[in-house]
Coordinates of C-alpha atoms in Angstrom, one line a residue:
Chain A
X1386 CA 9.1 -35.1 -14.3
X1387 CA 11.7 -35.1 -17.1
X1388 CA 12.7 -31.7 -16.0
X1389 CA 15.8 -32.4 -13.9
X1390 CA 16.0 -29.9 -11.2
X1391 CA 19.6 -28.9 -10.3
X1392 CA 18.7 -25.5 -8.8
X1393 CA 18.8 -24.8 -5.1
X1394 CA 15.5 -25.7 -3.5
X1395 CA 12.6 -23.4 -4.5
X1396 CA 10.9 -21.8 -1.5
X1397 CA 8.2 -19.7 -3.0
X1398 CA 6.3 -19.3 -6.3
X1399 CA 5.3 -15.9 -7.6
X1400 CA 2.9 -15.6 -10.6
X1401 CA 2.2 -12.4 -12.5
X1402 CA -0.4 -12.0 -15.2
X1403 CA -2.5 -9.4 -17.0
X1404 CA -5.0 -9.6 -19.8
X1405 CA -6.4 -13.2 -20.1
X1406 CA -4.6 -14.2 -16.9
X1407 CA -7.6 -15.5 -15.0
X1408 CA -8.2 -18.3 -17.5
X1409 CA -4.6 -19.4 -17.3
X1410 CA -4.6 -19.3 -13.5
X1411 CA -7.7 -21.6 -13.7
X1412 CA -5.6 -24.1 -15.7
X1413 CA -2.4 -24.0 -13.6
X1414 CA -3.5 -23.5 -10.0
X1415 CA -6.2 -26.4 -9.7
X1416 CA -3.3 -28.7 -10.8
X1417 CA -1.4 -28.1 -7.6
X1418 CA -2.1 -31.0 -5.2
X1419 CA -3.6 -30.6 -1.8
X1420 CA -0.3 -31.4 -0.1
X1421 CA 1.6 -28.8 -2.1
X1422 CA 3.9 -27.2 0.5
X1423 CA 5.2 -24.0 -1.0
X1424 CA 3.6 -20.6 -0.8
X1425 CA 2.2 -19.2 -4.0
X1426 CA 1.6 -15.5 -4.6
X1427 CA -0.5 -14.2 -7.5
X1428 CA -0.3 -10.6 -8.8
X1429 CA -2.9 -10.0 -11.4
X1430 CA -4.0 -6.8 -13.1
X1431 CA -7.6 -6.3 -12.2
X1432 CA -9.8 -3.2 -11.9
X1433 CA -9.8 -1.2 -8.7
X1434 CA -13.0 -2.8 -7.5
X1435 CA -13.6 -3.2 -3.8
X1436 CA -14.1 -6.9 -4.1
X1437 CA -11.3 -9.3 -5.0
X1438 CA -13.1 -11.3 -7.7
X1439 CA -10.1 -13.6 -8.4
X1440 CA -10.1 -15.0 -4.9
X1441 CA -13.7 -16.2 -5.1
X1442 CA -13.2 -17.5 -8.6
X1443 CA -10.0 -19.5 -7.8
X1444 CA -11.4 -20.8 -4.5
X1445 CA -14.1 -22.8 -6.3
X1446 CA -11.5 -24.8 -8.4
X1447 CA -8.4 -25.1 -6.3
X1448 CA -7.4 -27.8 -3.8
X1449 CA -5.2 -25.3 -1.9
X1450 CA -6.6 -22.5 0.3
X1451 CA -6.9 -19.2 -1.6
X1452 CA -6.7 -15.9 0.4
X1453 CA -6.2 -12.2 -0.2
X1454 CA -2.8 -11.1 0.9
X1455 CA -3.1 -8.8 3.9
X1456 CA -0.5 -6.4 5.3
X1457 CA 1.7 -8.0 8.0
X1458 CA 0.4 -11.5 7.2
X1459 CA 3.1 -14.1 7.1
X1460 CA 3.4 -15.8 3.7
X1461 CA 1.9 -19.3 4.4
X1462 CA 3.2 -22.5 2.9
X1463 CA 0.6 -24.4 0.8
X1464 CA -1.5 -21.4 0.4
X1465 CA -2.3 -19.3 -2.7
X1466 CA -2.2 -15.6 -1.8
X1467 CA -3.7 -13.0 -4.2
X1468 CA -2.8 -9.3 -4.3
X1469 CA -5.7 -7.0 -3.3
X1470 CA -7.0 -4.7 -6.0
X1471 CA -5.7 -1.1 -6.2
X1472 CA -2.7 -1.7 -3.8
X1473 CA 0.9 -2.7 -4.6
X1474 CA 1.8 -5.9 -2.9
X1475 CA 5.3 -6.4 -1.5
X1476 CA 7.0 -9.0 0.6
X1477 CA 9.5 -8.1 3.3
X1478 CA 12.7 -9.9 4.3
X1479 CA 10.8 -11.7 7.2
X1480 CA 8.3 -13.0 4.6
X1481 CA 5.4 -10.9 5.7
X1482 CA 3.4 -9.0 3.2
X1483 CA 3.2 -5.2 3.0
X1484 CA 1.0 -3.0 0.9
X1485 CA 1.4 0.4 -0.7
X1486 CA -0.8 2.9 -2.5
X1487 CA 2.2 4.6 -4.2
X1488 CA 1.7 5.7 -7.8
X1489 CA 0.9 3.1 -10.4
X1490 CA 3.9 1.4 -12.0
X1491 CA 3.6 0.5 -15.7
X1492 CA 0.1 1.9 -15.4
X1493 CA -0.7 -0.9 -13.0
X1494 CA -1.5 -1.2 -9.3
X1495 CA -0.8 -3.9 -8.2
X1496 CA 2.3 -4.0 -10.3
X1497 CA 4.0 -7.3 -11.0
X1498 CA 7.4 -5.5 -11.2
X1499 CA 6.9 -4.1 -7.7
X1500 CA 6.1 -7.5 -6.2
X1501 CA 8.8 -9.4 -8.0
X1502 CA 11.5 -6.8 -7.1
X1503 CA 10.6 -7.3 -3.4
X1504 CA 10.3 -11.0 -3.7
X1505 CA 13.7 -11.3 -5.4
X1506 CA 15.1 -9.5 -2.3
X1507 CA 13.2 -11.7 0.1
X1508 CA 13.8 -15.1 -1.4
X1509 CA 16.8 -14.7 -3.8
X1510 CA 17.6 -18.0 -5.4
X1511 CA 14.7 -19.6 -3.6
X1512 CA 12.1 -17.8 -5.8
X1513 CA 10.5 -19.2 -8.9
X1514 CA 8.7 -16.4 -10.8
X1515 CA 6.1 -17.1 -13.5
X1516 CA 5.0 -14.6 -16.1
X1517 CA 1.8 -15.3 -18.0
X1518 CA -0.3 -13.7 -20.6
X1519 CA -0.5 -9.9 -20.7
X1520 CA -0.8 -6.9 -23.0
X1521 CA 1.7 -4.6 -21.4
X1522 CA 5.3 -4.9 -20.2
X1523 CA 4.8 -5.0 -16.5
X1524 CA 6.6 -7.9 -15.0
X1525 CA 9.6 -7.9 -17.4
X1526 CA 11.6 -5.6 -15.1
X1527 CA 10.6 -7.8 -12.1
X1528 CA 11.7 -11.0 -13.9
X1529 CA 15.0 -9.3 -14.5
X1530 CA 15.4 -8.6 -10.8
X1531 CA 14.5 -12.2 -10.0
X1532 CA 17.1 -13.4 -12.5
X1533 CA 19.7 -11.0 -11.1
X1534 CA 19.1 -12.5 -7.6
X1535 CA 19.6 -16.1 -9.0
X1536 CA 15.9 -16.9 -9.0
X1537 CA 14.3 -19.1 -11.6
X1538 CA 12.2 -17.5 -14.4
X1539 CA 9.4 -19.3 -16.1
X1540 CA 7.5 -17.7 -19.0
X1541 CA 4.2 -18.8 -20.6
X1542 CA 4.7 -19.8 -24.3
X1543 CA 3.4 -16.7 -26.1
X1544 CA 1.8 -19.0 -28.7
X1545 CA -0.6 -20.2 -25.9
X1546 CA -1.1 -16.7 -24.5
X1547 CA -4.3 -14.6 -24.9
X1548 CA -2.1 -11.5 -25.0
X1549 CA 1.5 -12.5 -26.0
X1550 CA 3.2 -9.1 -25.4
X1551 CA 4.1 -9.6 -21.8
X1552 CA 5.6 -13.1 -22.1
X1553 CA 7.3 -12.3 -25.4
X1554 CA 9.0 -9.2 -23.9
X1555 CA 10.4 -11.4 -21.1
X1556 CA 11.7 -13.9 -23.7
X1557 CA 13.2 -11.1 -25.8
X1558 CA 15.0 -9.7 -22.7
X1559 CA 16.7 -13.1 -22.5
X1560 CA 15.6 -13.8 -18.9
X1561 CA 13.4 -16.9 -19.4
X1562 CA 14.8 -20.1 -17.9
X1563 CA 11.9 -22.1 -19.3
X1564 CA 9.2 -21.2 -21.8
X1565 CA 6.2 -23.6 -21.3
X1566 CA 2.5 -24.1 -21.9
X1567 CA 0.2 -23.6 -18.9
X1568 CA 0.1 -27.3 -18.3
X1569 CA 3.9 -27.5 -18.5
X1570 CA 4.2 -24.7 -16.0
X1571 CA 1.9 -26.5 -13.6
X1572 CA 3.9 -29.7 -13.9
X1573 CA 7.2 -27.8 -13.2
X1574 CA 5.7 -26.1 -10.2
X1575 CA 4.6 -29.4 -8.8
X1576 CA 8.1 -30.8 -9.3
X1577 CA 9.5 -28.0 -7.2
X1578 CA 7.4 -29.2 -4.4
X1579 CA 8.8 -32.8 -4.8
X1580 CA 12.3 -31.5 -4.9
X1581 CA 11.8 -29.3 -1.8
X1582 CA 10.6 -32.5 -0.1
X1583 CA 13.8 -34.2 -1.0
X1584 CA 15.7 -31.2 0.2
X1585 CA 13.9 -31.4 3.5
X1586 CA 14.9 -35.1 3.9
X1587 CA 18.5 -34.6 3.0
Chain B
X510 CA 33.8 -12.3 -4.5
X511 CA 31.4 -9.9 -6.3
X512 CA 28.6 -8.6 -4.2
X513 CA 25.0 -9.0 -5.4
X514 CA 23.5 -5.7 -6.4
X515 CA 20.6 -6.5 -4.0
X516 CA 23.0 -6.6 -1.0
X517 CA 24.6 -3.3 -2.1
X518 CA 21.2 -1.7 -2.3
X519 CA 20.4 -3.0 1.2
X520 CA 23.6 -1.4 2.6
X521 CA 22.7 1.9 0.8
X522 CA 19.3 1.9 2.4
X523 CA 20.8 1.3 5.9
X524 CA 23.2 4.2 5.4
X525 CA 20.3 6.4 4.2
X526 CA 18.2 5.5 7.3
X527 CA 21.2 6.1 9.6
X528 CA 21.9 9.5 8.0
X529 CA 18.3 10.6 8.1
X530 CA 18.0 9.7 11.8
X531 CA 21.3 11.1 13.0
X532 CA 21.6 14.2 10.7
X533 CA 17.9 15.2 10.5
X534 CA 16.1 13.4 13.3
X535 CA 13.7 11.5 11.1
X536 CA 13.8 7.8 11.9
X537 CA 12.6 5.6 9.1
X538 CA 14.0 2.4 10.6
X539 CA 10.5 1.1 11.5
X540 CA 9.0 1.8 8.1
X541 CA 8.1 -1.3 6.0
X542 CA 11.4 -1.8 4.3
X543 CA 10.4 -3.1 0.9
X544 CA 8.3 0.0 0.1
X545 CA 10.7 2.3 1.7
X546 CA 13.5 0.9 -0.5
X547 CA 11.4 1.6 -3.6
X548 CA 10.7 5.2 -2.5
X549 CA 14.3 6.0 -1.6
X550 CA 15.5 4.6 -4.9
X551 CA 12.8 6.7 -6.7
X552 CA 13.8 9.7 -4.7
X553 CA 17.5 9.4 -5.7
X554 CA 16.5 9.0 -9.3
X555 CA 14.2 12.0 -9.2
X556 CA 16.9 14.2 -7.7
X557 CA 19.2 13.1 -10.5
X558 CA 21.6 10.8 -8.6
X559 CA 22.8 7.6 -10.1
X560 CA 22.5 5.7 -6.8
X561 CA 21.3 6.2 -3.3
X562 CA 24.9 6.3 -2.2
X563 CA 25.5 9.4 -4.3
X564 CA 22.6 11.1 -2.6
X565 CA 24.2 10.7 0.8
X566 CA 26.8 13.5 0.7
X567 CA 24.0 16.0 -0.2
X568 CA 21.8 14.6 2.5
X569 CA 24.6 15.1 5.1
X570 CA 25.9 18.5 4.0
X571 CA 22.9 20.3 2.4
X572 CA 20.3 21.0 5.1
X573 CA 18.1 22.7 2.5
X574 CA 17.5 19.4 0.8
X575 CA 15.5 18.0 3.7
X576 CA 12.0 19.2 2.6
X577 CA 12.5 17.7 -0.8
X578 CA 13.6 14.4 0.7
X579 CA 10.6 14.2 3.0
X580 CA 8.4 15.1 0.1
X581 CA 9.9 12.4 -2.0
X582 CA 9.6 9.8 0.7
X583 CA 5.9 10.4 1.4
X584 CA 4.7 10.3 -2.2
X585 CA 1.1 11.3 -1.6
X586 CA -1.4 9.4 -3.7
X587 CA -4.8 10.6 -2.5
X588 CA -8.0 11.6 -4.1
X589 CA -11.2 13.1 -2.9
X590 CA -13.6 10.6 -1.4
X591 CA -11.3 7.6 -2.1
X592 CA -13.4 4.5 -1.1
X593 CA -16.8 6.4 -1.0
X594 CA -18.4 3.6 1.0
X595 CA -16.2 4.5 3.9
X596 CA -17.3 8.1 3.8
X597 CA -20.9 7.1 3.5
X598 CA -20.5 4.9 6.6
X599 CA -19.0 7.8 8.4
X600 CA -21.9 10.1 7.5
X601 CA -24.5 7.5 8.3
X602 CA -23.0 5.9 11.4
X603 CA -20.4 8.1 13.0
X604 CA -21.7 11.6 12.4
X605 CA -25.1 11.0 14.1
X606 CA -23.2 9.8 17.2
X607 CA -20.8 12.7 17.1
X608 CA -23.6 15.2 16.6
X609 CA -24.5 15.0 20.3
X610 CA -21.1 16.5 21.4
X611 CA -21.0 20.2 22.0
X612 CA -17.7 20.4 20.2
X613 CA -15.8 18.1 17.9
X614 CA -12.1 17.6 17.6
X615 CA -10.9 15.6 14.6
X616 CA -7.4 14.5 13.8
X617 CA -6.5 13.4 10.3
X618 CA -3.0 11.9 10.5
X619 CA -1.0 11.8 7.3
X620 CA -3.2 14.2 5.4
X621 CA -0.8 14.6 2.4
X622 CA -2.1 17.2 0.0
X623 CA -5.5 17.5 1.7
X624 CA -8.0 15.8 -0.6
X625 CA -9.3 13.5 2.1
X626 CA -9.5 16.0 4.9
X627 CA -11.5 18.4 2.6
X628 CA -13.7 15.4 1.7
X629 CA -14.5 14.9 5.4
X630 CA -15.0 18.6 6.1
X631 CA -17.4 18.9 3.2
X632 CA -19.5 16.0 4.6
X633 CA -19.4 17.6 8.1
X634 CA -20.6 20.9 6.6
X635 CA -23.5 19.2 4.8
X636 CA -24.4 17.4 8.1
X637 CA -24.5 20.8 9.9
X638 CA -21.6 19.8 12.2
X639 CA -18.7 21.8 10.7
X640 CA -19.5 24.9 12.7
X641 CA -18.6 23.2 16.0
X642 CA -15.7 21.1 14.5
X643 CA -12.0 21.7 14.7
X644 CA -10.0 19.5 12.3
X645 CA -6.3 19.0 12.8
X646 CA -4.6 17.7 9.6
X647 CA -1.0 16.6 10.1
X648 CA 1.8 15.2 8.0
X649 CA 5.7 15.1 8.0
X650 CA 5.7 16.4 4.4
X651 CA 5.8 20.2 4.6
X652 CA 5.5 20.6 0.8
X653 CA 2.3 18.6 0.8
X654 CA 1.0 20.5 3.9
X655 CA 1.6 23.8 2.1
X656 CA -0.3 22.6 -0.9
X657 CA -3.1 21.2 1.3
X658 CA -3.4 24.5 3.2
X659 CA -3.7 26.4 -0.1
X660 CA -6.7 24.2 -1.0
X661 CA -6.4 24.8 -4.7
X662 CA -6.9 21.8 -7.0
X663 CA -7.3 21.4 -10.7
X664 CA -10.9 22.1 -11.7
X665 CA -10.9 18.7 -13.5
X666 CA -10.5 17.0 -10.2
X667 CA -13.8 18.3 -9.0
X668 CA -15.5 16.9 -12.1
X669 CA -13.7 13.6 -11.8
X670 CA -14.7 13.0 -8.2
X671 CA -18.3 14.3 -8.4
X672 CA -19.5 10.7 -8.7
X673 CA -17.5 9.6 -5.7
X674 CA -18.9 12.5 -3.7
X675 CA -22.5 11.3 -4.5
X676 CA -21.6 7.7 -3.6
X677 CA -20.1 9.0 -0.4
X678 CA -23.5 10.5 0.6
X679 CA -23.0 14.1 -0.6
X680 CA -26.3 15.9 -0.8
X681 CA -25.5 18.9 -3.0
X682 CA -22.9 19.2 -5.7
X683 CA -19.2 18.8 -5.1
X684 CA -18.6 22.0 -7.1
X685 CA -20.8 24.0 -4.7
X686 CA -18.0 23.7 -2.1
X687 CA -15.4 25.3 -4.4
X688 CA -14.9 28.6 -6.2
X689 CA -14.0 27.8 -9.8
X690 CA -11.9 29.8 -12.2
X691 CA -9.0 29.7 -14.5
X692 CA -9.0 25.9 -14.6
X693 CA -8.7 25.7 -10.8
X694 CA -11.1 25.0 -7.9
X695 CA -10.5 26.6 -4.5
X696 CA -12.0 25.2 -1.4
X697 CA -14.5 27.6 0.1
X698 CA -13.2 29.6 3.1
X699 CA -16.1 28.4 5.2
X700 CA -14.6 24.9 5.1
X701 CA -11.0 25.9 5.3
X702 CA -11.6 27.9 8.5
X703 CA -12.2 24.8 10.4
X704 CA -9.0 22.9 9.4
X705 CA -5.5 23.5 11.0
X706 CA -2.6 22.0 9.1
X707 CA 0.4 21.2 11.1
X708 CA 3.7 19.3 11.0
X709 CA 3.6 16.1 13.1
X710 CA 5.7 13.0 12.9
X711 CA 3.9 9.8 13.9
X712 CA 7.3 8.2 14.6
X713 CA 8.5 10.6 17.2
X714 CA 5.8 13.2 18.2
X715 CA 3.3 12.7 20.9
X716 CA -0.3 13.4 21.6
X717 CA -1.3 17.1 21.0
X718 CA -4.9 17.2 22.0
X719 CA -8.0 15.1 22.8
X720 CA -10.0 14.2 19.8
X721 CA -13.3 12.5 19.1
X722 CA -12.3 11.0 15.7
X723 CA -9.0 10.0 14.2
X724 CA -8.8 9.4 10.5
X725 CA -5.6 7.8 9.3
X726 CA -5.9 5.9 6.1
X727 CA -3.2 4.1 4.2
X728 CA -0.5 5.4 6.4
X729 CA 0.0 2.4 8.7
X730 CA 0.6 0.1 5.7
X731 CA 4.0 1.8 5.4
X732 CA 5.0 1.0 8.9
X733 CA 6.3 -2.3 10.5
X734 CA 4.3 -3.9 13.3
X735 CA 6.4 -2.2 16.0
X736 CA 5.7 1.3 14.7
X737 CA 2.0 0.4 13.9
X738 CA 1.7 -0.5 17.6
X739 CA 3.2 2.8 18.7
X740 CA 0.9 4.8 16.4
X741 CA -2.2 3.0 17.3
X742 CA -1.3 3.5 21.0
X743 CA -0.9 7.2 20.2
X744 CA -4.4 7.3 18.6
X745 CA -5.9 5.4 21.6
X746 CA -4.4 8.0 24.0
X747 CA -5.6 10.9 21.9
X748 CA -9.1 9.6 21.5
X749 CA -11.7 10.7 24.1
X750 CA -13.8 8.0 25.7
X751 CA -16.1 6.5 23.0
X752 CA -14.1 8.2 20.2
X753 CA -13.8 6.7 16.8
X754 CA -10.9 5.5 14.6
X755 CA -11.0 5.2 10.8
X756 CA -8.2 3.3 9.1
X757 CA -7.5 2.4 5.5
X758 CA -9.6 -0.4 3.9
X759 CA -6.7 -2.9 3.9
X760 CA -5.3 -1.9 7.3
X761 CA -5.8 -4.4 10.1
X762 CA -5.6 -3.8 13.9
X763 CA -6.5 -7.4 14.8
X764 CA -2.9 -8.4 15.5
X765 CA -1.9 -5.1 17.1
X766 CA -1.2 -4.5 20.8
X767 CA -3.9 -1.8 20.7
X768 CA -6.6 -4.2 19.4
X769 CA -8.2 -4.8 22.8
X770 CA -8.9 -1.0 23.1
X771 CA -11.0 -0.9 20.0
X772 CA -14.3 -2.5 19.1
X773 CA -15.4 -2.6 15.4
X774 CA -18.2 -0.3 14.4
X775 CA -17.9 -1.6 10.8
X776 CA -15.0 -4.0 10.6
X777 CA -15.1 -4.3 6.8
X778 CA -14.8 -0.6 6.4
X779 CA -12.2 -0.3 9.2
X780 CA -14.3 1.9 11.5
X781 CA -13.6 1.3 15.2
X782 CA -14.7 2.7 18.5
X783 CA -12.5 3.2 21.5
X784 CA -13.8 0.8 24.1
X785 CA -13.6 1.0 27.9
X786 CA -16.3 3.7 28.3
X787 CA -20.0 3.6 28.5
X788 CA -20.8 7.1 27.3

C-alpha cells in the first residue's frame, strides 16, 4: 500500500521462474483476491512431460481460475494462464496466445525471454514483469525488452530465492524497478489491480 | 520524437512480409506475427545482417537467397516419434480402420526434414500396410525437403529415439529399419519407396489429391486464425469420406470454421475423423 504507483495503469502481469519457482508461485498467486481483474501469465521451466503439473498444483490453492494457455486463446482478465510444457508461449498484438516449437532458447522451452519479448510488444508500458528464482539466465533478456518498452520490472530478492542466479542477473543488468520478497511481490501485484480500478473510474 | 525500437522492428517486419509476397510470391502476412518476428530476426542474424532492414536489399535483388530464407523461416524442430502416445493411438485406432481400404493415400503437410513421416511409414510397414500406401510429404522449405528425401540421419538419433519408438507401439527395433555405417543411419529403401517429397505451400497451393489421412503437426500453431481456417478447409477437401486428420498435441480446431466437418476420434491426442459420411 505504501508503494505509490505513478506508472500508467498496468494491464497484464507476466511471471517467469525456473528452479524453485513452483514454491514461490504457491506463495504469491494464492494471495491474489478472487476479484483480481488483470490477466496473469506464468512461464515456468518444467520438464517436457505431457501433463502440465503446475496447473493442477496451483488450482488447489488459488482463488483465481488457473488454465493452460492455448493457441489462439484470448488472454483473459482475472485468470492465471500457464505456459504448456515443451512449447514456447508468445502473445500477439491482439492479446491472443500463440505457441511455437522453435529451438530452445537459453536451453529452455518454454523460454521466459521468448514470452517477455512478445509481451513487451503486446502490452508495452502496460506490462508488469516478475522474475523469480532460477539457476540460469533465461528471463534477463526478456526483462530488458520489457524495460525498453517502458514496462515495469519486478525481481525477487535473491536472498529469498532458492536459486539466486536468475534474479541476481536481472539486478546486475540494472533493469529491476523493484526488488522484493515473494510476499512483497504479491502485495505490489494486488496494488496494480486497485490502481487499475481507479484508472477505470477516472 | 525518438521511435521505440519495438515500433521500428514492427516496420521492418512489415517491409519483409511485403517484399517476400511481391518479390517471391510467399505470403507470410497470415503467420502468427510474434513467432514470425522472432524467426525473421533470427534469420537476419544468421545471415550476418545487423538488422532485418539490412537483409531487404539482398532479399529484393538476390534471387538465389530465397531457399536460404525459406529454410531460415521454417526452422524445423522435429524428432522421430515425437509424442509417442499419438503414434500409438494411430497404430491402435486409425490403422485398423485404414487397413480395410484397397489403397492408402496419406499426406504429411509440413514434413520438414522427414523424421515424422519416416516414423509413420515405419509403423505402417510393421502393420503390413505400407505396401499399399502412398505417402505425400510436403513442405515449403526445399533445403529441408532435400534432406528428408535423402533419409540419412545421425546414427545417434536412432539410439536416442529407440525408446520413443517402443512407446509408439514399434514391434521390432528402430535400428532394423535403417542401414547403419560411418556414424549415420540410412532409412531402408523399402520404406523410402512409398514416400514422395514435394514442394507445397499451405498458404497458396491447393488440393493435389484425395487422401485417407492427413498428418499436420505443429504447423498450424504458426498461423493466424484466418490461415488456420484456410488450411483446415484444404485438409477437409483433400480427405476422402471418413478420412482422418492428425494435428499437433496443442493444436485446436474447436474454434475453427472447419470444426463442424470433423468429429474427434481421440480429442486429447488431436485425432479427428471427417464427418458427413457413413462409410
